[in-house]
mmCIF file of C-alpha atoms in Angstrom:
data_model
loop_
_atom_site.group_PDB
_atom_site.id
_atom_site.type_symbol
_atom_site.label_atom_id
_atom_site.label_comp_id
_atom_site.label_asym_id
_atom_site.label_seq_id
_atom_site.Cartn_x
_atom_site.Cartn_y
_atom_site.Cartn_z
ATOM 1 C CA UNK A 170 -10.222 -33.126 72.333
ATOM 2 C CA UNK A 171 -9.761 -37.091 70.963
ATOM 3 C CA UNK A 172 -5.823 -36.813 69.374
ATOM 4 C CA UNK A 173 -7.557 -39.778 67.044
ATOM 5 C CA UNK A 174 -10.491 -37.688 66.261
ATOM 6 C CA UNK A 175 -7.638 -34.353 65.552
ATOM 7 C CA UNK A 176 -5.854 -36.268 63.704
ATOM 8 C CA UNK A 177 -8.444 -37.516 61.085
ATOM 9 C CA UNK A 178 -9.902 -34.368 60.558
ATOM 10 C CA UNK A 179 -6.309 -32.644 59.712
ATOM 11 C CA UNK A 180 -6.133 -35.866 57.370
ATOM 12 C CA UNK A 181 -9.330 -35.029 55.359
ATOM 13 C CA UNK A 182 -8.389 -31.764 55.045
ATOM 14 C CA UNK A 183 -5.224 -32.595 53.458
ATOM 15 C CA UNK A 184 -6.325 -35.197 51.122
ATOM 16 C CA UNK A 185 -10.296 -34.978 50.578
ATOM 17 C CA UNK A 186 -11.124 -31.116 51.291
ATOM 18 C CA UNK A 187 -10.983 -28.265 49.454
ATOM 19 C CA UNK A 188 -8.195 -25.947 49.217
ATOM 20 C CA UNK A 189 -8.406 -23.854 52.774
ATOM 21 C CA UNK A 190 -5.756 -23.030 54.630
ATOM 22 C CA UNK A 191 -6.090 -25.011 57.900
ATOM 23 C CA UNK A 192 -3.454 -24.663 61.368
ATOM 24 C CA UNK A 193 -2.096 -28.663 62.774
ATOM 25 C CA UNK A 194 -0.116 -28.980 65.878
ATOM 26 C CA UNK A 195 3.178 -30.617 65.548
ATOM 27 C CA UNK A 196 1.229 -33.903 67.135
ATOM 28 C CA UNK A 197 -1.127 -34.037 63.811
ATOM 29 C CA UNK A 198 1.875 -33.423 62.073
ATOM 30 C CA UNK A 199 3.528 -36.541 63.342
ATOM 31 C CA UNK A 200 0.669 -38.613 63.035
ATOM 32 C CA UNK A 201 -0.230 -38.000 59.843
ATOM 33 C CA UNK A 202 3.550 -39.254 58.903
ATOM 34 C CA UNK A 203 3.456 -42.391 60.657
ATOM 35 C CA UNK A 204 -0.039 -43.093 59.839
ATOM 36 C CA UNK A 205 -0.929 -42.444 56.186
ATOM 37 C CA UNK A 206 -0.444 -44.582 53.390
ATOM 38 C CA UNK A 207 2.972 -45.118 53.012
ATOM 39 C CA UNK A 208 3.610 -42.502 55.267
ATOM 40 C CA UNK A 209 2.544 -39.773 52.534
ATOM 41 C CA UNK A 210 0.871 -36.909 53.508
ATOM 42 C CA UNK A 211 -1.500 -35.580 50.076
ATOM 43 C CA UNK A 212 -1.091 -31.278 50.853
ATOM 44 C CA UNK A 213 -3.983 -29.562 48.980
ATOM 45 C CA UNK A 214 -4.340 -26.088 51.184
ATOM 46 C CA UNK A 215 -1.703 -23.993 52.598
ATOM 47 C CA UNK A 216 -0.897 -26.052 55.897
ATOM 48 C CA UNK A 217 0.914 -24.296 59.206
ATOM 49 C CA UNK A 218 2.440 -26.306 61.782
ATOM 50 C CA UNK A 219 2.050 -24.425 65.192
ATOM 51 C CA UNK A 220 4.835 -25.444 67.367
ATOM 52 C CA UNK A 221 4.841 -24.653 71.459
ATOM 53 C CA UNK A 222 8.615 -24.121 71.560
ATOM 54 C CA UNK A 223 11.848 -26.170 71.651
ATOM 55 C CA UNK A 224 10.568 -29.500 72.162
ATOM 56 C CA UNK A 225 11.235 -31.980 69.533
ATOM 57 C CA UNK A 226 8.959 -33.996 67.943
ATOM 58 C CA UNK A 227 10.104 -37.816 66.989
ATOM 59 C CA UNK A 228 8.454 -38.904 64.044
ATOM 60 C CA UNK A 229 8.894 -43.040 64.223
ATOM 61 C CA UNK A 230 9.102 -43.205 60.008
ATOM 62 C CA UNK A 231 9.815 -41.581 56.904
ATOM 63 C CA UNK A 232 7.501 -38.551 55.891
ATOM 64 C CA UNK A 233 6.258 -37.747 52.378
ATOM 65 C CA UNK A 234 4.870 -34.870 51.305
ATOM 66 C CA UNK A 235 2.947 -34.183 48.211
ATOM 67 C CA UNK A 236 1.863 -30.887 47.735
ATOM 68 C CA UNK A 237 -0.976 -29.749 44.902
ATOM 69 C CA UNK A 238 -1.622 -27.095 43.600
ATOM 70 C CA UNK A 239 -2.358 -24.070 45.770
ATOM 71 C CA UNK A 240 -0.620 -26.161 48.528
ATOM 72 C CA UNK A 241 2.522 -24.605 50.715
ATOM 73 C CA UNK A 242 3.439 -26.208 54.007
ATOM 74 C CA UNK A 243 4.962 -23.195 56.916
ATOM 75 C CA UNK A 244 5.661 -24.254 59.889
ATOM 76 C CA UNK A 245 6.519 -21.595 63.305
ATOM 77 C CA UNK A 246 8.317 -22.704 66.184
ATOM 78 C CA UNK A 247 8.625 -26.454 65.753
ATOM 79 C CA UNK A 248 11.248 -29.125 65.791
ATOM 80 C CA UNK A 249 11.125 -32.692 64.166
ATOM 81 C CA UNK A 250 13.273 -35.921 63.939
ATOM 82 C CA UNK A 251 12.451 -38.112 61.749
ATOM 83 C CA UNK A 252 13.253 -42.131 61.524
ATOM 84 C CA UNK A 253 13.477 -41.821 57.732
ATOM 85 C CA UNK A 254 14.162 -39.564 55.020
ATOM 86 C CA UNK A 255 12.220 -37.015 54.603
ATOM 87 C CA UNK A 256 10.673 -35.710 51.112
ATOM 88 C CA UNK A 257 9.196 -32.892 49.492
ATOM 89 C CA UNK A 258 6.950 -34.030 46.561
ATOM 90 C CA UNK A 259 6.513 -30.799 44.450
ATOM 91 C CA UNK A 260 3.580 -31.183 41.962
ATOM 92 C CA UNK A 261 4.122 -29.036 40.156
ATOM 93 C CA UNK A 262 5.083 -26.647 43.555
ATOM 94 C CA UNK A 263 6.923 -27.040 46.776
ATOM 95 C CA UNK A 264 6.604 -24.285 48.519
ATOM 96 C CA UNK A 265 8.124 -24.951 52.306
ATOM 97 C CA UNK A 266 8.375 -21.887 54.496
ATOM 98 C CA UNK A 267 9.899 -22.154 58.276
ATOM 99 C CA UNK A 268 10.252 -20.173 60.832
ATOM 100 C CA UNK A 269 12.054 -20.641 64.044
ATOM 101 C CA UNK A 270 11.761 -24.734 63.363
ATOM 102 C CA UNK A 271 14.193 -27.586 63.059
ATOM 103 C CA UNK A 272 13.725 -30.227 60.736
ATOM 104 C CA UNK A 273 16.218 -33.571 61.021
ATOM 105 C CA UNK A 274 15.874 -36.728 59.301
ATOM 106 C CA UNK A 275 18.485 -39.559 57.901
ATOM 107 C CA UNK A 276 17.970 -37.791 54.739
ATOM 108 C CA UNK A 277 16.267 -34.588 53.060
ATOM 109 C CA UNK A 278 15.194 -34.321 49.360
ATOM 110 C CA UNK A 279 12.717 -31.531 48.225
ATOM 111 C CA UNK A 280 12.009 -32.664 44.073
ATOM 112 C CA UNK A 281 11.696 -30.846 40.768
ATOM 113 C CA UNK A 282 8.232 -29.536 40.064
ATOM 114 C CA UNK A 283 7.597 -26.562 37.873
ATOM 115 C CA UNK A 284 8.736 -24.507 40.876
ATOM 116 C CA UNK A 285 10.522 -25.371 44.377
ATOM 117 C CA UNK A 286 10.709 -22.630 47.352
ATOM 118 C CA UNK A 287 12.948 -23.278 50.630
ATOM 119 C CA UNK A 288 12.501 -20.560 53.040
ATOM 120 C CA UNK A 289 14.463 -20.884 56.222
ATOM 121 C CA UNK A 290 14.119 -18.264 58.902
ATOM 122 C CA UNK A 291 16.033 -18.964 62.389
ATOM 123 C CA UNK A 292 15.801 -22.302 61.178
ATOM 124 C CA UNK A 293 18.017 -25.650 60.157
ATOM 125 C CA UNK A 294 17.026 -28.540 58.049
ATOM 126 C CA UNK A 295 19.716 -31.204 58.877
ATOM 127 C CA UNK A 296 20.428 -34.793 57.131
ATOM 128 C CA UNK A 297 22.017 -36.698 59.764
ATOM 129 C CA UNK A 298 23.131 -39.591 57.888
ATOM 130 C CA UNK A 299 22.849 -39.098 54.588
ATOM 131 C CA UNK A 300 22.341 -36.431 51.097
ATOM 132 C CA UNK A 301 20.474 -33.339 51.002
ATOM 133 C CA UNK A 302 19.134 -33.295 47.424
ATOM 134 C CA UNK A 303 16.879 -29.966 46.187
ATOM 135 C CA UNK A 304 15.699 -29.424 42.551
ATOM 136 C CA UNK A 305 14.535 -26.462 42.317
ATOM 137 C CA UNK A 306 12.594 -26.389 38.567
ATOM 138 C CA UNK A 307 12.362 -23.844 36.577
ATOM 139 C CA UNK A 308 12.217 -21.535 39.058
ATOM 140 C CA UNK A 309 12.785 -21.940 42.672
ATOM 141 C CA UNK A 310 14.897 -20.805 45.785
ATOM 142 C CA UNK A 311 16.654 -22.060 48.471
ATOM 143 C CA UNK A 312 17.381 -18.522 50.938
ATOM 144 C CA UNK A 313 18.003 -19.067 54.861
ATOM 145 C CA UNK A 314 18.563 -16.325 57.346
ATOM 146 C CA UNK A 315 19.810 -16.906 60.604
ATOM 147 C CA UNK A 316 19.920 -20.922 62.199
ATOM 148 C CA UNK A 317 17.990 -22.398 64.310
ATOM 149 C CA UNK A 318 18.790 -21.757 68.123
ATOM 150 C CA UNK A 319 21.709 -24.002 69.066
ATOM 151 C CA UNK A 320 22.495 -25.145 65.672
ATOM 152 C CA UNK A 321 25.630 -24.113 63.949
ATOM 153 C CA UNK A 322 24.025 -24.232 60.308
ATOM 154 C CA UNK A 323 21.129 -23.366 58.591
ATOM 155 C CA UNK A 324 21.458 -26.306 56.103
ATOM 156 C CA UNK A 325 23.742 -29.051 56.818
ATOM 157 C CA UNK A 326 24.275 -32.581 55.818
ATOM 158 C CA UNK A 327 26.467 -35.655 56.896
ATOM 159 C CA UNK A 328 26.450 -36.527 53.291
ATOM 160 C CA UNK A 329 26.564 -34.502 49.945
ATOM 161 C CA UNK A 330 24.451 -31.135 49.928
ATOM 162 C CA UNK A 331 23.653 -30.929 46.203
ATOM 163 C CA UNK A 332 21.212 -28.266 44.363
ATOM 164 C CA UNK A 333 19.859 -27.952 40.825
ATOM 165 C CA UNK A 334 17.980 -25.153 39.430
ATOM 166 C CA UNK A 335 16.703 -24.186 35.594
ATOM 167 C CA UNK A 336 15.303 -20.541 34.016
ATOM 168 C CA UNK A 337 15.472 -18.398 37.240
ATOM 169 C CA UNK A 338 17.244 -19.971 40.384
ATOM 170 C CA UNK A 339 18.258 -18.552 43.835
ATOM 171 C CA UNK A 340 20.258 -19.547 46.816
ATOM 172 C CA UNK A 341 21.145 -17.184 49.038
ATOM 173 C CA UNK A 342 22.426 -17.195 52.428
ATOM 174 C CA UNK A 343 22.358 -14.041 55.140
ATOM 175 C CA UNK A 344 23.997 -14.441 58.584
ATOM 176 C CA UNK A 345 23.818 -17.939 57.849
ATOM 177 C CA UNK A 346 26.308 -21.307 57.254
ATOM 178 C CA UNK A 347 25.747 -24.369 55.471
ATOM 179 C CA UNK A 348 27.637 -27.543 55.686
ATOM 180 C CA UNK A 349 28.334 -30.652 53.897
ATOM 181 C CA UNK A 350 30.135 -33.885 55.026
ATOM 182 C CA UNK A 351 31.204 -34.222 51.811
ATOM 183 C CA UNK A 352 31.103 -32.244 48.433
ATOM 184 C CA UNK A 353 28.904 -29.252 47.927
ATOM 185 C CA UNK A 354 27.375 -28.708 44.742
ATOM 186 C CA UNK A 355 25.262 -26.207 42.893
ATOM 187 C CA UNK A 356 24.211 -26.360 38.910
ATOM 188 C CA UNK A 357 22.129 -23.514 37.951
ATOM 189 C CA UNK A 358 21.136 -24.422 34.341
ATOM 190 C CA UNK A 359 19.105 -21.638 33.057
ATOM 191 C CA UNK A 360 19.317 -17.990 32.211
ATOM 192 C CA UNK A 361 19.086 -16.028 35.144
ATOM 193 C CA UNK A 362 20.706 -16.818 38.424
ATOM 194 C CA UNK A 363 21.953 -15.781 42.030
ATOM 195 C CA UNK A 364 24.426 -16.509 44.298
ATOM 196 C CA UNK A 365 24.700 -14.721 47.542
ATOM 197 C CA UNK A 366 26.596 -15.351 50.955
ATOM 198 C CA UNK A 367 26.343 -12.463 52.915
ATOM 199 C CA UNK A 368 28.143 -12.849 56.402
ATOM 200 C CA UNK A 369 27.853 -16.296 55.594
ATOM 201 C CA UNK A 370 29.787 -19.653 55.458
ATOM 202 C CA UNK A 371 29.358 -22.271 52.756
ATOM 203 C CA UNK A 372 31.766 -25.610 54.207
ATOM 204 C CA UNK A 373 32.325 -28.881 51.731
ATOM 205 C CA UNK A 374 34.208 -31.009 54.839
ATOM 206 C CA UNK A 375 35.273 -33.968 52.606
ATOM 207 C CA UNK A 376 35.513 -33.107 49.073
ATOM 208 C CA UNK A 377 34.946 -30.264 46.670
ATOM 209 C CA UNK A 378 32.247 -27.175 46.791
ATOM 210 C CA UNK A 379 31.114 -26.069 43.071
ATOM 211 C CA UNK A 380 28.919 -23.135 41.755
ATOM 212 C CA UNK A 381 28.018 -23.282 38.472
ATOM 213 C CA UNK A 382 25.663 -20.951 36.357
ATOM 214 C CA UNK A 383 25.756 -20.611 32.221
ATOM 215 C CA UNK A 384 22.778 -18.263 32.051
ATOM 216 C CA UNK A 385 23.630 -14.479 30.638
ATOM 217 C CA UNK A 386 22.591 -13.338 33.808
ATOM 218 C CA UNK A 387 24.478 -15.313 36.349
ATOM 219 C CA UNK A 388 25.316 -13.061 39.374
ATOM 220 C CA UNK A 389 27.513 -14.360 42.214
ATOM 221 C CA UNK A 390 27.710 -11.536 44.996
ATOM 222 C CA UNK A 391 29.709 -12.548 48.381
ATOM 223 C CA UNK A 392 30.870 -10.571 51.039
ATOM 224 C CA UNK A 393 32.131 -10.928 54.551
ATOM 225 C CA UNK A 394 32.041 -14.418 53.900
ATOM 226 C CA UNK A 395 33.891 -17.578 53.714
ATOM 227 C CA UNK A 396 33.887 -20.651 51.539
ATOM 228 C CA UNK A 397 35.918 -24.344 52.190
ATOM 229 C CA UNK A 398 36.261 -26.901 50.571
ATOM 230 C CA UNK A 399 38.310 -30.116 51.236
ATOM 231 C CA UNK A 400 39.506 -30.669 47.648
ATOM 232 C CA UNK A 401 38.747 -27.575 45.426
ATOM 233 C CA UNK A 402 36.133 -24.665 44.489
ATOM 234 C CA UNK A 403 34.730 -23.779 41.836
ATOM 235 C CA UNK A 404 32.661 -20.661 41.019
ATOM 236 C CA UNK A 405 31.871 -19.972 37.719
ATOM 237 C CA UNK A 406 29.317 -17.352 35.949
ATOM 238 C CA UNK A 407 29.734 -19.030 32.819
ATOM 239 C CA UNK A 408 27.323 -17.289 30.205
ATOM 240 C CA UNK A 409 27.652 -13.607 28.499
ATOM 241 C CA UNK A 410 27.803 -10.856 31.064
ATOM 242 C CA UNK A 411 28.581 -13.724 34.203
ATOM 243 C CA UNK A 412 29.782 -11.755 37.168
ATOM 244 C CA UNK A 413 31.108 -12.833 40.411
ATOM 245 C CA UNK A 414 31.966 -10.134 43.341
ATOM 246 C CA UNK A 415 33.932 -11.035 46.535
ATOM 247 C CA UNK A 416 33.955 -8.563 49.273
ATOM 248 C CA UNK A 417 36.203 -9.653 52.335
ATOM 249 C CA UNK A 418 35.811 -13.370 51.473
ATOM 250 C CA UNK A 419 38.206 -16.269 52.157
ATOM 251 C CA UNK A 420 38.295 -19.329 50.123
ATOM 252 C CA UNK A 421 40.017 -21.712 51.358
ATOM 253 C CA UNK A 422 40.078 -25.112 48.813
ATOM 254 C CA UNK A 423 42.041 -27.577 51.006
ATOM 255 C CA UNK A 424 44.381 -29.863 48.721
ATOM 256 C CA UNK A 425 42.667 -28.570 45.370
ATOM 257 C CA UNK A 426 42.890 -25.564 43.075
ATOM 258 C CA UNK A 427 40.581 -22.399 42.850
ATOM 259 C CA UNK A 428 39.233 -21.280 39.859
ATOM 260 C CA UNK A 429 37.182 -18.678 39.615
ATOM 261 C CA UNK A 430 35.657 -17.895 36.093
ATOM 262 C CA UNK A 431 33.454 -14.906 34.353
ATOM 263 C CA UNK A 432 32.351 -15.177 30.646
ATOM 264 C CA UNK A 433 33.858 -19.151 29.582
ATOM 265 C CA UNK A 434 34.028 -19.895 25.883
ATOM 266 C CA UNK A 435 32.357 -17.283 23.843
ATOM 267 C CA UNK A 436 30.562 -15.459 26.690
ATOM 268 C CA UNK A 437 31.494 -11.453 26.330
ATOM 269 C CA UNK A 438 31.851 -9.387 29.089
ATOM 270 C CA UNK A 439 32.138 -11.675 31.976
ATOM 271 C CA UNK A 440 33.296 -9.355 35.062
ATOM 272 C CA UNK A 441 35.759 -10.935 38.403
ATOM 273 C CA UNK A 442 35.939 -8.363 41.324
ATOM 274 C CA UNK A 443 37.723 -9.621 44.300
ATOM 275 C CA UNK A 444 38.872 -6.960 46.988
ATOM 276 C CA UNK A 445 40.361 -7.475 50.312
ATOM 277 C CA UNK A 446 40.046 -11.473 49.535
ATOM 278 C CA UNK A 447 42.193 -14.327 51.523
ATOM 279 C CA UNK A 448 42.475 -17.240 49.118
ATOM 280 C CA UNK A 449 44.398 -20.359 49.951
ATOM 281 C CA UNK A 450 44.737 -23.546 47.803
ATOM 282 C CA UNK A 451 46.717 -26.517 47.452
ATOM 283 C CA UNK A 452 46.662 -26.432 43.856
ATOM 284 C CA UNK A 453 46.557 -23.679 41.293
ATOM 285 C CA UNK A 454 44.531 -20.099 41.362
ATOM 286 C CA UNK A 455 42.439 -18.892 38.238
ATOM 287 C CA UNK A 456 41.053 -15.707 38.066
ATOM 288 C CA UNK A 457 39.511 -15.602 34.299
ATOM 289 C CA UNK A 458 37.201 -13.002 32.791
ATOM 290 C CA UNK A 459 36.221 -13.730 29.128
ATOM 291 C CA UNK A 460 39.053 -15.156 28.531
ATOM 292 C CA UNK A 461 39.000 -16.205 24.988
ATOM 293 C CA UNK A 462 36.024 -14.175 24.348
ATOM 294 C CA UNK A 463 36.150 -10.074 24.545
ATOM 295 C CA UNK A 464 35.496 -7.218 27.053
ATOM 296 C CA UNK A 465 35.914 -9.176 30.061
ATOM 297 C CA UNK A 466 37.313 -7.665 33.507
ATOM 298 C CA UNK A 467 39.157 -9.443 36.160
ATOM 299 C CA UNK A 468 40.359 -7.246 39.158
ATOM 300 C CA UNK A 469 41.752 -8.580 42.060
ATOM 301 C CA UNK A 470 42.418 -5.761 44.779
ATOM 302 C CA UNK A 471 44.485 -5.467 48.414
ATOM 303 C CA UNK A 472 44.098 -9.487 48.479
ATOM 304 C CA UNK A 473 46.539 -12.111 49.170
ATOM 305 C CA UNK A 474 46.433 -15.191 47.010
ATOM 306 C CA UNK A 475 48.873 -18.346 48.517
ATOM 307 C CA UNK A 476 48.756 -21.154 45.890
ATOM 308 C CA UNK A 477 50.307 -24.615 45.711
ATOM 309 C CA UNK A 478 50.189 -24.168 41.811
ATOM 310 C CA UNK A 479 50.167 -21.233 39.490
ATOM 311 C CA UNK A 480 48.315 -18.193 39.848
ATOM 312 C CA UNK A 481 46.729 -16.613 36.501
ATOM 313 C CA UNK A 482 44.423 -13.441 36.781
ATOM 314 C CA UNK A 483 43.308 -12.527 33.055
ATOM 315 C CA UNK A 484 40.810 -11.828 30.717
ATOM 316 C CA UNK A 485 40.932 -11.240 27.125
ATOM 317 C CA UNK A 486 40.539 -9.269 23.930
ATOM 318 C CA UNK A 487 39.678 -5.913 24.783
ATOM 319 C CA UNK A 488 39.560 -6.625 28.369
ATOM 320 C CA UNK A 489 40.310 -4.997 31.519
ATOM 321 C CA UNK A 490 43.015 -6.607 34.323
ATOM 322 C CA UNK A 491 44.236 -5.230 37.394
ATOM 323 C CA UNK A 492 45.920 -6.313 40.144
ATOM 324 C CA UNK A 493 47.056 -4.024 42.802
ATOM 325 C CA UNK A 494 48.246 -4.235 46.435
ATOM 326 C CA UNK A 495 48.115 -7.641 46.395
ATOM 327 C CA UNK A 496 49.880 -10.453 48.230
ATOM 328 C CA UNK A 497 50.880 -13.611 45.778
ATOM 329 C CA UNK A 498 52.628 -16.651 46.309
ATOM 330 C CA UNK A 499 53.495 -19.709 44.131
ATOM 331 C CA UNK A 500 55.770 -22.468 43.807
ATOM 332 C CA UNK A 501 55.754 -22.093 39.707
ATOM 333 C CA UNK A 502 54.338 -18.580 38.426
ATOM 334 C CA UNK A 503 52.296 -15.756 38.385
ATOM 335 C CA UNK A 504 50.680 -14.277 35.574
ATOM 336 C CA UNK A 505 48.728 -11.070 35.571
ATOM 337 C CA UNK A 506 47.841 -10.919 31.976
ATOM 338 C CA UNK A 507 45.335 -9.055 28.974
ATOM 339 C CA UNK A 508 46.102 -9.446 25.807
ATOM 340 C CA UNK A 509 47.725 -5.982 23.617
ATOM 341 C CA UNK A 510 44.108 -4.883 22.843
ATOM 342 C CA UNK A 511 42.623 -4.979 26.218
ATOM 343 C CA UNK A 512 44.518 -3.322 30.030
ATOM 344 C CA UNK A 513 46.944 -4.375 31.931
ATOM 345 C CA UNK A 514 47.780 -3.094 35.395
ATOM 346 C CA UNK A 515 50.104 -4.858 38.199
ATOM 347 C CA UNK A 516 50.902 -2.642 40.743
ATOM 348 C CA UNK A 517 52.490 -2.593 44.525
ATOM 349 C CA UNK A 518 52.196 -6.729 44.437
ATOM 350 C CA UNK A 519 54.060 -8.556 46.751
ATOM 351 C CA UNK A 520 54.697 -11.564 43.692
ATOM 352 C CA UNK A 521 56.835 -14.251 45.165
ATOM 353 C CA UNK A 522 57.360 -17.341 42.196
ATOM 354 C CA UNK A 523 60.085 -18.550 40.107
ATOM 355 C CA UNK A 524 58.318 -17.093 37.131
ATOM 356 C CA UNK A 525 56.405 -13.294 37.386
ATOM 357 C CA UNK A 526 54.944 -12.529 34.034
ATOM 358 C CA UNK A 527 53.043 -9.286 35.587
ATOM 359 C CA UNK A 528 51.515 -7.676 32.530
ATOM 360 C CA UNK A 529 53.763 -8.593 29.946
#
């Protein structure tokens, strides 16, 4: 069949048609980029790219891609590169779902609709050059499970990797590794959201990697996995009930501090759990649960914390500390601290500092 006559008839179903869910080739794909109206591509069906295996695709421009309502793009076993950045236009969805597919371009940037999905399986989205960018709306998700074959990461940028999310936000990686070239950033603004590296590794090569999340029901989970960051990390489950869990993680935050907070300000009952942790920094180590609010719980269990500043695990009135069977070292002091209404526990610690204020 006529690749010309293909390509316009994938093009009319895209922008004129009604809303039926239609399968291109990675060829239509490409053509549509390079040849539409300032290389936009108008989405108003569910649309599956059906790739034919590892060969890559060069796309000679930039690629837009609005999607409409009832739109989603998938695409299954297929690789692009693209000469210029490439964009998700969510209106008011993005929904992009891949499987088994690469997608590389100078630069990546999926924007804030009511909603923005990425769904990575056995798959990479890389910006060679420059920023990965993702708004996610009110509710959205970035989740990636497994890379794409030969690729080290599932999401990785040469630039900044940063991610923004409002009422009910998700990023979650499984048996997967994202990268940034420089600082790593994620500001989850509403009530509810999630956090989750599971045998996973989240890298910020040239400056610092933050989690943030305010909402009540903020829930950072980690285990057997490993965060660094060239110049600090952050995680912090800032609102009422925030809770961050570390199972056989290692943070390492290059030449900055760690701070690691549960429950800031007012916010009750903010909950730290970090067992059989590794946590180096070149700066200072926070471990605060509610701590000038009430009922928080900071536990840090059969870890070893080696700090270039002081190392503070507390919460506050009411709350609940423990630290036991750990392994801390600092140039200045360590303080393992609740205040007389809460619990206090320091036990079998290994506390090298000048200063050991271990539950008094």
């Amino acid at each position: 069949m006529n690749h010309s006559f293909m390509m316009k008839g994938a093009f009319a179903l895209m922008t004129l048609g009604t809303a039926i869910a239609q399968d291109i080739t990675p060829l239509q794909f490409k053509q549509l980029c390079e040849t539409s109206p300032l290389n936009t591509i108008v989405l108003r069906a569910p649309t599956k790219i059906l790739g034919s295996g590892p060969v890559v695709t060069v796309v000679n421009t930039g690629c837009r891609v609005n999607f409409l309502t009832g739109s989603k793009l998938e695409a299954d076993q297929a690789a692009f590169s693209f000469a210029g950045p490439l964009v998700f236009q969510a209106g008011p969805t993005a929904e992009v779902n891949l499987v088994k597919t690469l997608l590389q371009a100078p630069s990546v940037q999926i924007t804030e609709g009511q909603s923005s999905i990425l769904n990575l399986t056995e798959s990479s989205v890389k910006a060679t050059s420059g920023n990965i960018t993702i708004a996610l709306g009110a509710s959205g998700q970035v989740t990636a499970s497994m890379s794409y074959a030969g690729q080290m990461t599932a999401l990785e940028s040469a630039g900044a990797i940063t991610i923004s999310g409002g009422a009910r936000s998700t990023f979650s990686l499984v048996n997967a590794s994202s990268a940034a070239g420089t600082s790593f950033g994620i500001n989850f603004t509403g009530v509810e959201a999630t956090f989750q590296l599971q045998n996973s590794t989240l890298t910020a090569a040239g400056g610092p990697l933050s989690v943030v999340a305010p909402g009540a029901r903020a829930n950072f989970d980690l285990s057997s996995a490993s965060i660094d960051a060239a110049s600090g990390v952050i995680l912090a489950a800032r609102g009422l009930e925030g809770k961050v869990i570390g199972s056989q993680v290692q943070i390492n935050a290059g030449s900055g501090s760690v701070d690691i907070l549960a429950g800031v300000g007012a916010a009750a009952k903010g909950s730290i759990s970090l067992k059989d942790a590794q946590v180096v920094a070149g700066g200072a180590v926070t471990v605060l649960a509610s701590r000038t609010a009430i009922e928080g719980e900071a536990v840090v269990e059969v870890s070893t914390i080696q700090a270039g500043g002081a190392i503070r695990i507390e919460s506050g009135n009411g709350g609940i500390t423990t630290a036991i069977n750990n392994g801390l070292t600092s140039p200045s002091s360590i303080r393992v601290f609740a205040p007389p209404s809460g619990s206090c526990v320091a036990e079998n610690n290994a506390a090298t500092a000048p200063v050991l204020l271990l539950c008094r």
